[in-house]
Coordinates of C-alpha atoms in Angstrom, one line a residue:
E1 CA -21.6 -12.3 -18.1
A2 CA -23.2 -11.3 -21.3
Y3 CA -22.7 -7.5 -20.6
E4 CA -19.2 -8.1 -19.5
G5 CA -18.5 -10.1 -22.7
M6 CA -20.0 -7.3 -24.8
G7 CA -17.8 -4.8 -23.0
D8 CA -14.7 -6.9 -23.6
A9 CA -15.5 -7.2 -27.3
L10 CA -16.2 -3.4 -27.6
L11 CA -13.0 -2.6 -25.7
R12 CA -10.9 -4.6 -28.2
L13 CA -12.7 -2.7 -31.0
E14 CA -11.8 0.6 -29.2
R15 CA -15.5 1.5 -29.0
D16 CA -14.9 2.9 -25.6
D17 CA -18.2 4.7 -24.9
E18 CA -20.2 1.5 -25.8
A19 CA -17.8 -0.7 -23.8
A20 CA -18.2 1.6 -20.8
A21 CA -22.0 1.4 -21.1
A22 CA -21.8 -2.4 -21.3
Y23 CA -19.5 -2.7 -18.3
E24 CA -21.7 -0.3 -16.3
R25 CA -24.7 -2.5 -17.1
A26 CA -22.8 -5.5 -16.0
V27 CA -22.0 -3.9 -12.7
K28 CA -25.7 -2.9 -12.2
T29 CA -26.7 -6.5 -12.9
D30 CA -24.0 -8.1 -10.6
A31 CA -21.7 -5.8 -8.6
Y32 CA -19.7 -8.7 -7.3
R33 CA -17.9 -9.7 -10.5
P34 CA -14.3 -8.4 -10.9
G35 CA -14.3 -8.5 -14.7
P36 CA -16.5 -5.4 -15.4
F37 CA -14.4 -3.3 -13.0
M38 CA -11.2 -4.5 -14.8
G39 CA -12.7 -3.3 -18.1
L40 CA -13.7 0.0 -16.6
A41 CA -10.2 0.4 -15.2
V42 CA -8.7 -0.1 -18.6
L43 CA -11.1 2.5 -20.1
H44 CA -10.4 5.0 -17.4
A45 CA -6.6 4.6 -17.8
R46 CA -6.9 4.9 -21.6
A47 CA -8.7 8.2 -21.1
Q48 CA -6.1 9.3 -18.5
R49 CA -8.6 9.3 -15.7
Y50 CA -6.1 7.7 -13.3
P51 CA -8.0 8.1 -10.0
Q52 CA -11.1 6.4 -11.5
A53 CA -8.9 3.7 -13.0
L54 CA -7.2 3.0 -9.7
D55 CA -10.6 2.9 -7.9
A56 CA -11.8 0.4 -10.5
Y57 CA -8.7 -1.8 -10.3
E58 CA -8.8 -1.8 -6.5
Q59 CA -12.5 -2.8 -6.6
A60 CA -11.8 -5.6 -9.0
R61 CA -9.0 -6.8 -6.8
R62 CA -11.2 -6.7 -3.7
L63 CA -13.7 -8.8 -5.5
G64 CA -11.2 -11.5 -6.3
G65 CA -9.6 -10.4 -9.5
A66 CA -6.7 -12.8 -9.4
Q67 CA -4.9 -12.4 -12.7
V68 CA -1.4 -10.9 -12.3
E69 CA -1.3 -8.7 -15.4
P70 CA -4.1 -6.4 -14.4
V71 CA -2.5 -6.0 -11.0
V72 CA 0.7 -5.0 -12.7
E73 CA -1.3 -2.4 -14.6
M74 CA -2.6 -1.1 -11.3
C75 CA 1.0 -1.0 -9.9
A76 CA 2.1 1.0 -13.0
L77 CA -0.6 3.5 -12.4
Y78 CA 0.5 4.0 -8.8
H79 CA 4.0 4.6 -10.1
E80 CA 2.7 7.0 -12.8
T81 CA 0.7 9.0 -10.3
G82 CA 3.6 9.3 -7.9
K83 CA 2.2 6.9 -5.2
L84 CA 5.5 5.2 -4.8
S85 CA 4.9 3.4 -1.5
R86 CA 1.6 2.0 -2.9
A87 CA 3.5 1.0 -6.1
M88 CA 6.2 -0.7 -4.1
G89 CA 3.8 -2.7 -2.0
C90 CA 1.7 -3.6 -5.1
L91 CA 4.8 -4.8 -7.0
Q92 CA 6.1 -6.8 -4.1
D93 CA 2.7 -8.6 -4.0
V94 CA 2.9 -9.2 -7.7
L95 CA 6.5 -10.6 -7.5
A96 CA 5.6 -12.8 -4.5
R97 CA 3.0 -14.4 -6.8
D98 CA 5.0 -14.3 -10.0
P99 CA 8.7 -13.9 -9.2
D100 CA 9.7 -14.0 -12.9
N101 CA 7.2 -11.3 -14.1
P102 CA 9.4 -9.2 -16.3
R103 CA 7.3 -6.0 -16.3
G104 CA 6.8 -6.3 -12.5
R105 CA 10.6 -6.6 -12.0
T106 CA 11.4 -3.7 -14.2
L107 CA 8.7 -1.5 -12.6
L108 CA 10.0 -2.3 -9.1
E109 CA 13.5 -1.3 -10.1
Q110 CA 12.1 2.0 -11.5
V111 CA 10.1 2.7 -8.3
Q112 CA 13.0 1.9 -6.1
K113 CA 15.3 4.3 -8.0
M114 CA 12.7 7.0 -7.9
A115 CA 12.1 6.5 -4.2
A116 CA 15.8 6.6 -3.5
S117 CA 16.2 9.9 -5.5
R118 CA 13.4 11.5 -3.4
R119 CA 15.0 10.7 -0.1
P120 CA 16.8 13.6 1.5
A121 CA 20.6 13.2 1.5

């Protein structure tokens, strides 16, 4: 918890390299906590390392990361990277848990429009 807390504080201060080191240390200490993976996902996304960010978000979710907003961020990355079916399923999960989530609803509309435009006529 201490390393995760350090990572969180350093992340807010935008000291990304130090935050990454703290999160990595937290994972080495206890690889079954979702928090450090969430932090790493944010750092990877910030650095536009989207595959690594998605891996970290997915790991956090597998470990029980239950907060809706980080899942919305993961869905947005699926959308950004063109993984529309994954984005659609992810957003449907979000909206099943939080039907009034404004960002989730907006993203789902965007994904649906993009998917419709890609379908052959």
